[in-house]
Short mmCIF file of C-alpha atoms and ligand atoms in Angstrom, two decimals:
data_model
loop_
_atom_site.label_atom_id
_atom_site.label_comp_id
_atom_site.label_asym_id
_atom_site.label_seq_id
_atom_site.Cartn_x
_atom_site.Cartn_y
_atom_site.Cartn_z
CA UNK A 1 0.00 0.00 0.00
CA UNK A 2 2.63 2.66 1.05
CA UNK A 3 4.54 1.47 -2.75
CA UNK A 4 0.83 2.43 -4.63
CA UNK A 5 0.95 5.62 -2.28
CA UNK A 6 4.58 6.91 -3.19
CA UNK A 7 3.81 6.04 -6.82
CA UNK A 8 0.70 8.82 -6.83
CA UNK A 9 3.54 10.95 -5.11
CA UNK A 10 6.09 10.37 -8.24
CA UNK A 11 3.73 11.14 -10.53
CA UNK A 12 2.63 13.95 -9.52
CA UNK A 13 5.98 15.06 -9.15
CA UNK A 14 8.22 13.36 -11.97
CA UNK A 15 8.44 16.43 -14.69
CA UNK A 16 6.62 15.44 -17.59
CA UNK A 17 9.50 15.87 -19.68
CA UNK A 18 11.56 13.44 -17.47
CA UNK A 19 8.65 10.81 -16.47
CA UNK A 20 9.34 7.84 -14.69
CA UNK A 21 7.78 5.60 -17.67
CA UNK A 22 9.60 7.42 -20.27
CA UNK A 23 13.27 5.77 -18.67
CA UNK A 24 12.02 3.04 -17.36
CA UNK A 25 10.73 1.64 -20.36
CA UNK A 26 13.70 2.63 -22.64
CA UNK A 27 15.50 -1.12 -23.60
CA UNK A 28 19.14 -1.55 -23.42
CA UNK A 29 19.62 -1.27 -27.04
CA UNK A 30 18.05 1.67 -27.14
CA UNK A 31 20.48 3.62 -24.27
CA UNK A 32 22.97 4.01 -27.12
CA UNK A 33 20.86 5.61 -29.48
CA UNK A 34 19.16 7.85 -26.52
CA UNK A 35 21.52 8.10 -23.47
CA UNK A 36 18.88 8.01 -20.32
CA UNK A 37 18.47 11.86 -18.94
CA UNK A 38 20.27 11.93 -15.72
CA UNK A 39 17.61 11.50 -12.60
CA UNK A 40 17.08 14.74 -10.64
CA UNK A 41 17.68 14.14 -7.09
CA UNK A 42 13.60 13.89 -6.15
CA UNK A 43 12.88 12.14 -9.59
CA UNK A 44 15.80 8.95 -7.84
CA UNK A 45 14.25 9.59 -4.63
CA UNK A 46 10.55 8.93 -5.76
CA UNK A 47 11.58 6.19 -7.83
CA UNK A 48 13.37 4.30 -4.59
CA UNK A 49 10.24 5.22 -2.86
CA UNK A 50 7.85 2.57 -4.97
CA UNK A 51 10.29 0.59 -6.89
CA UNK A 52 13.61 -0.34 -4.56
CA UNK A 53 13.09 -3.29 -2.35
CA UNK A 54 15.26 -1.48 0.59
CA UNK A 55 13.88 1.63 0.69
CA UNK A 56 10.29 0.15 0.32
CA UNK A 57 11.00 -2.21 3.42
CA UNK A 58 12.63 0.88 5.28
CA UNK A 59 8.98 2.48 5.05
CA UNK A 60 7.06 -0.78 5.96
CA UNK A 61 9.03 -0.75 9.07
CA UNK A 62 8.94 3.29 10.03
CA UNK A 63 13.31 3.55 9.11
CA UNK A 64 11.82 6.26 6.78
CA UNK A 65 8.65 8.46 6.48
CA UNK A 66 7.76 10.17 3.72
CA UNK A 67 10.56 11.68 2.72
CA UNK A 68 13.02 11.17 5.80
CA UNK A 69 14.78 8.98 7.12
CA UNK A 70 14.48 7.93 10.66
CA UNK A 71 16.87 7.59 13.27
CA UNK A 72 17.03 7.26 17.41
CA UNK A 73 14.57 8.21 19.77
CA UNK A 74 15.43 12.15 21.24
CA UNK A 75 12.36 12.02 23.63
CA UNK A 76 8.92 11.25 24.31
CA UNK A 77 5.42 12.27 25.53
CA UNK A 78 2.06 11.69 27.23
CA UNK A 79 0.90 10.30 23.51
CA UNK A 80 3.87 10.77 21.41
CA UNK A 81 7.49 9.42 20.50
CA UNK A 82 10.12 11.88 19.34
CA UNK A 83 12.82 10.85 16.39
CA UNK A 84 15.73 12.27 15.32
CA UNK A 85 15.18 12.10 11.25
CA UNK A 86 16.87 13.59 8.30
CA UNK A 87 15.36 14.64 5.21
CA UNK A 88 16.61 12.22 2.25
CA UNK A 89 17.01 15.23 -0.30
CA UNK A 90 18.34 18.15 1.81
CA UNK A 91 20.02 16.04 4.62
CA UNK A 92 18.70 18.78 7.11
CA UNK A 93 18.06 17.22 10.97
CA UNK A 94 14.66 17.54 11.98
CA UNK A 95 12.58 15.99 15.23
CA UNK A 96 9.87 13.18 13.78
CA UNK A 97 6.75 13.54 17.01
CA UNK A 98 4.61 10.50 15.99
CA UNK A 99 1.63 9.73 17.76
CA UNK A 100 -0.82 6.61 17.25
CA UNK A 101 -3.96 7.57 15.70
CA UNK A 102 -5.24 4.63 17.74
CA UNK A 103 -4.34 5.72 21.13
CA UNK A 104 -6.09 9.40 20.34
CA UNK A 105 -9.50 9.83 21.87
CA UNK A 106 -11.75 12.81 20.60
CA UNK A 107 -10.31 15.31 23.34
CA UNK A 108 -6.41 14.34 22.39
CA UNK A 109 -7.09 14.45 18.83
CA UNK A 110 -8.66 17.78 19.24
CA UNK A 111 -5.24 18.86 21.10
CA UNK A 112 -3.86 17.79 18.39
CA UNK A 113 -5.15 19.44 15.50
CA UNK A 114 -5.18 22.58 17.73
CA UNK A 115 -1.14 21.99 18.02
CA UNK A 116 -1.04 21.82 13.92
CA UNK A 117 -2.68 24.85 13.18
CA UNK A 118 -1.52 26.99 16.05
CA UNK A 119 2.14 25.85 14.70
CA UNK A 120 1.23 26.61 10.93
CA UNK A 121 0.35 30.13 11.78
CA UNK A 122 3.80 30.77 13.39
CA UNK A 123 7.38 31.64 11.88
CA UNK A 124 9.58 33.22 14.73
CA UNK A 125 13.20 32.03 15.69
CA UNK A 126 12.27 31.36 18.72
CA UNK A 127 9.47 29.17 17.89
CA UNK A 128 9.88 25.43 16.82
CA UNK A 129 9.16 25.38 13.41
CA UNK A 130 6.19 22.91 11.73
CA UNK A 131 7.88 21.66 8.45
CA UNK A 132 5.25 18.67 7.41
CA UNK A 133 3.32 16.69 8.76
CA UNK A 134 2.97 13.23 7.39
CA UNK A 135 -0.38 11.07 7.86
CA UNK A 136 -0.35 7.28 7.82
CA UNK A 137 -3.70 5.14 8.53
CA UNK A 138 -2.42 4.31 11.81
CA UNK A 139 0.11 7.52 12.30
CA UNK A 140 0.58 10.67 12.61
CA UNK A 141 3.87 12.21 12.01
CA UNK A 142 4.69 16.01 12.99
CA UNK A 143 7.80 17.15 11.13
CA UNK A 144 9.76 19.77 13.35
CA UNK A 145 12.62 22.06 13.45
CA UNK A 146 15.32 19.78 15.97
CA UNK A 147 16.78 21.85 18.70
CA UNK A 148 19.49 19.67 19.91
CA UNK A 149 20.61 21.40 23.30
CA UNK A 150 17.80 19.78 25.33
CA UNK A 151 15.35 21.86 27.52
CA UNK A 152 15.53 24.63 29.56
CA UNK A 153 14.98 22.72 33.04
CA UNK A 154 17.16 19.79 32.22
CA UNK A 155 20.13 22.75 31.54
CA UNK A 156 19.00 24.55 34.83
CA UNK A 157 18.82 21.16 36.86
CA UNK A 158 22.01 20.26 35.60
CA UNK A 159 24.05 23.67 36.33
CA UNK A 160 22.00 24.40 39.25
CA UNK A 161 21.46 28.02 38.19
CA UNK A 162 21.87 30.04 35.20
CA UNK A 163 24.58 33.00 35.14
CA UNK A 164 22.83 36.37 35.13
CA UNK A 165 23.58 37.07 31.38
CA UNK A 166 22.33 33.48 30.40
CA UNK A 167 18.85 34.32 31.82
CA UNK A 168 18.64 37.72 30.42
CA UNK A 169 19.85 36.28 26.69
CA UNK A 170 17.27 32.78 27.55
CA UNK A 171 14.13 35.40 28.55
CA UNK A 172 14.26 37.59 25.96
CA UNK A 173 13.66 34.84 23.67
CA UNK A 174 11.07 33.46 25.54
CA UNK A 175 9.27 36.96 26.01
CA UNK A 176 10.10 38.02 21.90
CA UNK A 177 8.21 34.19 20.71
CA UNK A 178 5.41 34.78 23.46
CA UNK A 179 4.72 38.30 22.29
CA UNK A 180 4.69 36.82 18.39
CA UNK A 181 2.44 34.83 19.57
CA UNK A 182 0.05 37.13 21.37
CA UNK A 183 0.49 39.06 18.31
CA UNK A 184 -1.30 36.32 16.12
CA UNK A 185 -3.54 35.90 19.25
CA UNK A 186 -2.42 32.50 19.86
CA UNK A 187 -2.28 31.75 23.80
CA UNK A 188 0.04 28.95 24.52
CA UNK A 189 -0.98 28.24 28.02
CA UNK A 190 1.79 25.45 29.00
CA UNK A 191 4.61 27.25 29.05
CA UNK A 192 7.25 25.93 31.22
CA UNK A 193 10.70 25.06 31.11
CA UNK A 194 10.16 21.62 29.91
CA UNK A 195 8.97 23.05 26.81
CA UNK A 196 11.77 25.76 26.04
CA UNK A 197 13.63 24.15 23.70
CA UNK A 198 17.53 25.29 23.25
CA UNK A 199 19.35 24.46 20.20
CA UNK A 200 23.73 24.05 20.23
CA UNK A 201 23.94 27.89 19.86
CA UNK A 202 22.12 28.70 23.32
CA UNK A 203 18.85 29.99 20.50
CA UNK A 204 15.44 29.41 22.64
CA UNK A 205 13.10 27.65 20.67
CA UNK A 206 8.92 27.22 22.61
CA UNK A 207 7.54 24.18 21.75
CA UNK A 208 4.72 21.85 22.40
CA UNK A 209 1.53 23.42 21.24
CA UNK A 210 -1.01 21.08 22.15
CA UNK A 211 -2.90 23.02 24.63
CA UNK A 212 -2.35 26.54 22.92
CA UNK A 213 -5.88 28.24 21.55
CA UNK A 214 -6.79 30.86 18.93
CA UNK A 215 -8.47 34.04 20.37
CA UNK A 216 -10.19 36.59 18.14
CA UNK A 217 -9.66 39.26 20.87
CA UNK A 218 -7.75 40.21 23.37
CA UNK A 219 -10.24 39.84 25.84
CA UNK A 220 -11.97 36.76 25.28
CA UNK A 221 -12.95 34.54 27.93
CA UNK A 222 -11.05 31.10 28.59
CA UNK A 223 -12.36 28.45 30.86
CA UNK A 224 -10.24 25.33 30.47
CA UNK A 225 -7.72 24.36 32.77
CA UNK A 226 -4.39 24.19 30.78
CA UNK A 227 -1.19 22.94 31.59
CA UNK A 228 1.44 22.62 34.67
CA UNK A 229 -0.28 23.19 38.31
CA UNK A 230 3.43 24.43 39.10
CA UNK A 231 3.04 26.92 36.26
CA UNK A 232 -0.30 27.97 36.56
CA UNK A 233 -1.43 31.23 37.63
CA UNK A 234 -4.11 32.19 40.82
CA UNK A 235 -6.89 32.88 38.31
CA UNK A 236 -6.59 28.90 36.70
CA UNK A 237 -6.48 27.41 40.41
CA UNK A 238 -9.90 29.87 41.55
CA UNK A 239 -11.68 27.92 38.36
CA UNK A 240 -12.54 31.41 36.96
CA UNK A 241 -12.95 32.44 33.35
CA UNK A 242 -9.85 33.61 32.77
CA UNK A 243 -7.61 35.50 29.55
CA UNK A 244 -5.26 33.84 27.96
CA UNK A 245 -2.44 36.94 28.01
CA UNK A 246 -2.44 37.42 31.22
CA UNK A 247 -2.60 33.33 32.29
CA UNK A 248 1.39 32.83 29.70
CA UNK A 249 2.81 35.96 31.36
CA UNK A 250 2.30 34.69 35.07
CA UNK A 251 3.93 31.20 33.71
CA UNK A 252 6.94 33.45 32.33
CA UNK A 253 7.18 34.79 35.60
CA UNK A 254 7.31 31.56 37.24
CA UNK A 255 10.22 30.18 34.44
CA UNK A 256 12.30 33.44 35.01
CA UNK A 257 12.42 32.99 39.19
CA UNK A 258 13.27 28.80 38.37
CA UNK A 259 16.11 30.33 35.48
CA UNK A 260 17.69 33.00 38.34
CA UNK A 261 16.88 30.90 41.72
CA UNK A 262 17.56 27.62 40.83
CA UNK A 263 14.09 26.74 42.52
CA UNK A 264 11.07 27.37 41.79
CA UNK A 265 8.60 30.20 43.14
CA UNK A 266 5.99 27.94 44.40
CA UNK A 267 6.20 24.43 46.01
CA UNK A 268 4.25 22.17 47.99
CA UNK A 269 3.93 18.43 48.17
CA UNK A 270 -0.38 18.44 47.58
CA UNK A 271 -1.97 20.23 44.82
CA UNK A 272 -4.39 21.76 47.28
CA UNK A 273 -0.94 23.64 49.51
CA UNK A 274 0.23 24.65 45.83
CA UNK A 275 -3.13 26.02 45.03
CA UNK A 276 -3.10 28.18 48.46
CA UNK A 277 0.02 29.08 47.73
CA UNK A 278 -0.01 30.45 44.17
CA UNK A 279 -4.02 31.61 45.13
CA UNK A 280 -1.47 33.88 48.28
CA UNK A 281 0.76 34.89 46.05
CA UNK A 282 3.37 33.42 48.34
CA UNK A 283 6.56 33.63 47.73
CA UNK A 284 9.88 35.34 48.25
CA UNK A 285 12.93 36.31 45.92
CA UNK A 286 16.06 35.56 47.49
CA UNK A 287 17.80 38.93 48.34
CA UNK A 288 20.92 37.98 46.01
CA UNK A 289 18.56 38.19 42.88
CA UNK A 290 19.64 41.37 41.30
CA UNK A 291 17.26 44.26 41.77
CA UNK A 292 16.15 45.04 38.55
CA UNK A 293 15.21 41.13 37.81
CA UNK A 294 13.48 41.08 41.31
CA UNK A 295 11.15 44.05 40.20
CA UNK A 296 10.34 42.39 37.04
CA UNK A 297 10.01 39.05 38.68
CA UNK A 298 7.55 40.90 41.16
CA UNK A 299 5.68 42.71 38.58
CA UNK A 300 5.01 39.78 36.86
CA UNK A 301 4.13 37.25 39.31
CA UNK A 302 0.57 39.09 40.99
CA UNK A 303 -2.29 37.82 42.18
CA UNK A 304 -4.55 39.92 40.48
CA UNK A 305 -4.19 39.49 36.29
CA UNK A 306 -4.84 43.33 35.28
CA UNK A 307 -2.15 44.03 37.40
CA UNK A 308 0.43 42.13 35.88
CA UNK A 309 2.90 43.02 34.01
CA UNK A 310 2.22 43.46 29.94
CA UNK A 311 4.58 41.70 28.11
CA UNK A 312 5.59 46.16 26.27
CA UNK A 313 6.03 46.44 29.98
CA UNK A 314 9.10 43.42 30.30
CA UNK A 315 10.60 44.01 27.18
CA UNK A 316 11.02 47.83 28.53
CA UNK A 317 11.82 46.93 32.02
CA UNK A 318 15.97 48.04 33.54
CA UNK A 319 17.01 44.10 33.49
CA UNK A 320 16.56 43.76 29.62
CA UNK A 321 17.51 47.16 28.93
CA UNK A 322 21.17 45.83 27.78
CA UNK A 323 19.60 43.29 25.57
CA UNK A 324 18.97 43.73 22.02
CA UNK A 325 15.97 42.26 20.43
CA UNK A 326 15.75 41.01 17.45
CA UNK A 327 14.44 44.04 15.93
CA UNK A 328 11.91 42.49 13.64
CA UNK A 329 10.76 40.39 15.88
CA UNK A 330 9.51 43.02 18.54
CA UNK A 331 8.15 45.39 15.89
CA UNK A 332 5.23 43.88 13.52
CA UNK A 333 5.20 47.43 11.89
CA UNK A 334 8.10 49.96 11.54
CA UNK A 335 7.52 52.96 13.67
CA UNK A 336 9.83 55.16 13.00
CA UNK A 337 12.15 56.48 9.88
CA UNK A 338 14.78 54.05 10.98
CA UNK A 339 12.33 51.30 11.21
CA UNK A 340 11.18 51.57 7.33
CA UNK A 341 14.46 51.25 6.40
CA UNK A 342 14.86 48.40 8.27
CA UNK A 343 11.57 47.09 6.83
CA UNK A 344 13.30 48.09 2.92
CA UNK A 345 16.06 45.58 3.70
CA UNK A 346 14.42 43.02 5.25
CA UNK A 347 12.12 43.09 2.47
CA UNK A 348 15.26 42.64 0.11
CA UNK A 349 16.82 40.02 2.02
CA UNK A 350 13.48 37.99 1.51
CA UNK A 351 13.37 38.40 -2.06
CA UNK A 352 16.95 37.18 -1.72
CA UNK A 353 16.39 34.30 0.44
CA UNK A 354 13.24 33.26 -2.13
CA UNK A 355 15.71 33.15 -4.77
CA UNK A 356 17.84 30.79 -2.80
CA UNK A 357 15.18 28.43 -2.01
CA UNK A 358 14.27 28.43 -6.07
CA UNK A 359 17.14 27.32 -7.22
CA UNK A 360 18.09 25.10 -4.49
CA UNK A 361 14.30 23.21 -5.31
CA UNK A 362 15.42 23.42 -8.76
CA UNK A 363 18.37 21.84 -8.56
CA UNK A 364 16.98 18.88 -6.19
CA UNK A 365 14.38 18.76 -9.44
CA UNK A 366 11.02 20.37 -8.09
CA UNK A 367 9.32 22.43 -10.99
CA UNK A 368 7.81 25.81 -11.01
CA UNK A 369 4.66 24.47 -11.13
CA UNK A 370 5.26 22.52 -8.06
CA UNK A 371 5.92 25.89 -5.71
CA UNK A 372 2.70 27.58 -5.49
CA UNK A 373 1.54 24.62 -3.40
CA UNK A 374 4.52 24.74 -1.30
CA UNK A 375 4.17 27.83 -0.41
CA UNK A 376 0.56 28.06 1.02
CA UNK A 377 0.17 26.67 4.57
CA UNK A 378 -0.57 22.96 3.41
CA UNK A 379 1.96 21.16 5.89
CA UNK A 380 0.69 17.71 4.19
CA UNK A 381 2.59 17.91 1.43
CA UNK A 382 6.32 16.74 0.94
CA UNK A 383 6.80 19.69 -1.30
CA UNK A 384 5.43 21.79 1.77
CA UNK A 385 8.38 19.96 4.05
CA UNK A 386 11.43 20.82 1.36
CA UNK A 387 10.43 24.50 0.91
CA UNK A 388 10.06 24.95 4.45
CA UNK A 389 13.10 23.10 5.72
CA UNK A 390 14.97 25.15 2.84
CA UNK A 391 13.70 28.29 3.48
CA UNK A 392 14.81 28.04 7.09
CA UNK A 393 18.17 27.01 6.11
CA UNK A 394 18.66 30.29 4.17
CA UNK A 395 17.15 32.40 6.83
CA UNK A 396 19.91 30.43 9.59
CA UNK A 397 22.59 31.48 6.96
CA UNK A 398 21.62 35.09 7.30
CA UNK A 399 21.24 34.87 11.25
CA UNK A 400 17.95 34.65 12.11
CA UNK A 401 18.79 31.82 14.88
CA UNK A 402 21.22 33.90 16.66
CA UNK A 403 20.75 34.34 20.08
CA UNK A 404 19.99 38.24 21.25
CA UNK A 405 23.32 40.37 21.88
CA UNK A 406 23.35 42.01 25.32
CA UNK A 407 25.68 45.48 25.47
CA UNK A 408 28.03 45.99 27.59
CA UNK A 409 28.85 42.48 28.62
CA UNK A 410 32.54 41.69 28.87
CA UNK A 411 32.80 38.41 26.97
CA UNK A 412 34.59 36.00 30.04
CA UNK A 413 32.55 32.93 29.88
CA UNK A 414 33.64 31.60 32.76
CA UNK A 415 33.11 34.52 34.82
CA UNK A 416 29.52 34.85 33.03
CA UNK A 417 28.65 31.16 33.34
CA UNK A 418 28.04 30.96 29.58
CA UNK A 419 29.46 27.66 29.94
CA UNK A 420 25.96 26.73 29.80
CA UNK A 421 26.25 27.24 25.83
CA UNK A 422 28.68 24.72 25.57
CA UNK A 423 28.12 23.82 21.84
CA UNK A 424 28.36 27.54 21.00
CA UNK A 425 30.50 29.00 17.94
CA UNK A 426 29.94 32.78 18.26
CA UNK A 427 30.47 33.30 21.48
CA UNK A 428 31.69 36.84 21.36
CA UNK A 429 28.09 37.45 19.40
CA UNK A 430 26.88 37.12 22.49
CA UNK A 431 28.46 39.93 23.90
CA UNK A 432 29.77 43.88 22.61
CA UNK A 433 31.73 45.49 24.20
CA UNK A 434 30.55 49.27 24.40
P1 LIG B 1 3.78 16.34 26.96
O1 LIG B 1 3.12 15.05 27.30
O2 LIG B 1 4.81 16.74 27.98
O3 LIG B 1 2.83 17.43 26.63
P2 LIG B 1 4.21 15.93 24.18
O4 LIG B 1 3.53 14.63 23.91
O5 LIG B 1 3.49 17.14 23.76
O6 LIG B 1 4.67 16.04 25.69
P3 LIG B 1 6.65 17.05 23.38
O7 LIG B 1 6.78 17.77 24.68
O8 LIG B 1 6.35 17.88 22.21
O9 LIG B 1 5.63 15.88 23.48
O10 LIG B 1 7.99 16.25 23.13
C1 LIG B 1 8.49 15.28 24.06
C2 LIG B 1 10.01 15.43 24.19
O11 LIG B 1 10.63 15.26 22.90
C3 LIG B 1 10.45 16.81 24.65
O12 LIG B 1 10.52 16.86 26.04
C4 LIG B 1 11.82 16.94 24.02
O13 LIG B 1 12.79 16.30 24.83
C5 LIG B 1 11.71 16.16 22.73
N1 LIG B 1 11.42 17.07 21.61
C6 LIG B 1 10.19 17.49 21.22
N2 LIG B 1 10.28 18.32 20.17
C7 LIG B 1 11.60 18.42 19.88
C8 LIG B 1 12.34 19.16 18.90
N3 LIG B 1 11.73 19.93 18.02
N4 LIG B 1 13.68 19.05 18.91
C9 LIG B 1 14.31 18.27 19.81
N5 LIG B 1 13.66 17.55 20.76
C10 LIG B 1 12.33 17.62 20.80
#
């Protein structure tokens, strides 16, 4: 069945010029007379996919999907498995979550589809990317961006606490993908560190959608119970109807005091003492926090929603003053002279970037007629997967995934604790001298 499946998939995307039937049927006498046409990359690929015996039984048994091809298990989930893969044309790495249709009831599978389209409406560095995703009868397979530096409280339980200039570079990330977010008026509701991806270059990357929800407005009402107890703000725990902005900034709050403390905000060992507790407001900042992260720590983390912190009011708070956001990520229109200039390059570098991703799809042998698909928000279609994963590539090669510079940092990484960036190659990006 998956052979009569990849065969639709060739033909739709063999050129006509170069079909499948037209070499396979030319006879050995005739390859004098007319030398075959050399196979584009995806014309080889598509052929393996229906007519090689080992790539055929790699699919039967789930060593490839779709187009990639799968390798060891990176992590797992309440109702998923997560695979390191690579995609058989571009080689890129990307993270394979496959859940069992069969396991889904009607609630998970509505989580689910939730995740999808929350994901498709989002392209921000510092949000996981949604490449493909890839539908068997008995799986479903979401193709991701990898971040391969683990999670953010794996990296804080394993150093402890994170230097000063670590947390400021790690929650500016956070708070530039949460505002994107609010932005597009998604609400992701289970934030916490377990799902702050890092990749090798210390870039913050939020992931896990599945209880995130689409608001038309600001101040619609919410009334589900989302996410960690740990994470979740007074308002959740009194059973109100509650707003989704307000509900992800308290769980920043409580991510920023576990980043800087080393513990976190609010503990008990019964849900009903944590409840009291976070319903209080009861906690204390340990005196060697630095002031300015202790103000925004306690202007983030009341009781009362309206008087929390907005998320205009973080970015411009003393702590990330040294920071420099990514400007086009903070900024969904330019404001100022500067600004449209900015917005005139940016707008070059994207034609630029396009171009790249053309001729790269041309040269792996996708046609021009097979881009307009690619480029509308279909993520089930393998032509969906290669313009995506390319088109990321080019935007890496032009920055996009570098971590936020903070001024006036004196590059020791020892001193700084930056040793939590182990795998990083720019360091001194991290850090200007002013
Ligand atoms: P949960 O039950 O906690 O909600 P889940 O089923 O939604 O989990 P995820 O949290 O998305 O699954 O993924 C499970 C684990 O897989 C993560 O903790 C992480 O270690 C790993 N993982 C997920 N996505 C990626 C990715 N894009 N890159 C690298 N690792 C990933």
């Amino acid at each position: 069945m998956l052979g009569r499946q990849y065969q639709v998939a060739s033909t739709r995307l063999h050129h006509s010029r170069h079909s499948l039937k037209d070499t396979s049927e030319v006879g050995p006498e005739d390859e004098e007379a007319y030398p075959l046409p050399r196979l584009s990359p995806l014309q080889k690929l598509t052929t393996d996919l229906c007519k090689d015996d080992k790539t055929i039984k790699d699919l039967v048994v789930g060593r490839r999907v779709g187009f990639y091809k799968v390798r060891g298990e990176i992590g797992f989930g309440t109702f998923s498995r997560v695979k390191l893969a690579f995609h058989a044309l571009t080689k890129d790495k990307v993270a394979l979550k496959i859940l069992d249709r069969t396991r889904l009831d009607s609630h998970a599978q509505r989580l689910l589809s939730r995740e999808i389209s929350s994901m498709e409406c989002l392209r921000h560095p510092n949000v996981v990317c949604l490449y493909e995703v890839v539908e068997t009868p008995s799986r479903l397979f979401l193709v991701l961006e990898y971040a391969g530096g683990g999670d953010l409280h794996n990296r804080i339980c394993t150093e402890t606490k994170l230097s000063d200039v670590t947390c400021k570079i790690t929650f500016a990330q956070i708070l530039s993908a949460v505002k994107y977010m609010h932005n597009h008026n998604i609400i992701h509701r289970d934030l916490k560190a377990e799902n702050v991806l890092l990749t090798s270059t210390g870039c913050v990357k939020v992931a896990d959608f599945g209880f995130s929800t689409q608001i038309s407005e600001r101040s619609d009402a919410l009334d589900t119970f989302c996410g960690s107890p740990q994470y979740a703000a007074p308002e959740l725990f009194r059973e109100e109807c509650y707003l989704g902005p307000p509900v992800d900034v308290w769980a920043m709050g409580v991510v920023l005091f576990f980043m800087v403390t080393g513990t976190m905000p609010f503990r008990a060992d019964t849900i009903g003492k944590l409840r009291r507790c976070v319903i209080e407001c009861a906690y204390t900042v340990p005196p060697w926090v630095p002031g300015p992260c202790q103000r925004l720590i306690k202007g983030i983390l009341k009781a009362a929603p309206d008087e929390r912190y907005a998320l205009d009011q973080m970015m411009g708070c003393n702590w990330l003053l040294p920071v420099e956001f990514p400007w086009s990520l903070v900024h969904p229109e330019p404001s100022s002279a500067q600004q449209s200039l900015l917005h005139l390059e940016r707008g070059s570098m994207e034609e630029e970037v396009e171009e790249e991703v053309r001729a790269t799809l041309e040269e792996l042998g996708f046609s021009a007629e097979h881009l307009p698909d690619s480029q509308t928000k279909h993520s089930r279609s393998p032509v969906t997967g290669v313009y995506r994963i390319l088109l990321h590539r080019a935007q890496k090669r032009r920055g996009c995934d570098c971590p936020p510079v903070v001024r006036g940092m004196v590059s020791d990484p020892k001193r700084e604790g930056l040793s939590a960036y182990r795998g990083i190659k720019h360091t001194s990006k991290l850090c200007v001298l002013s």
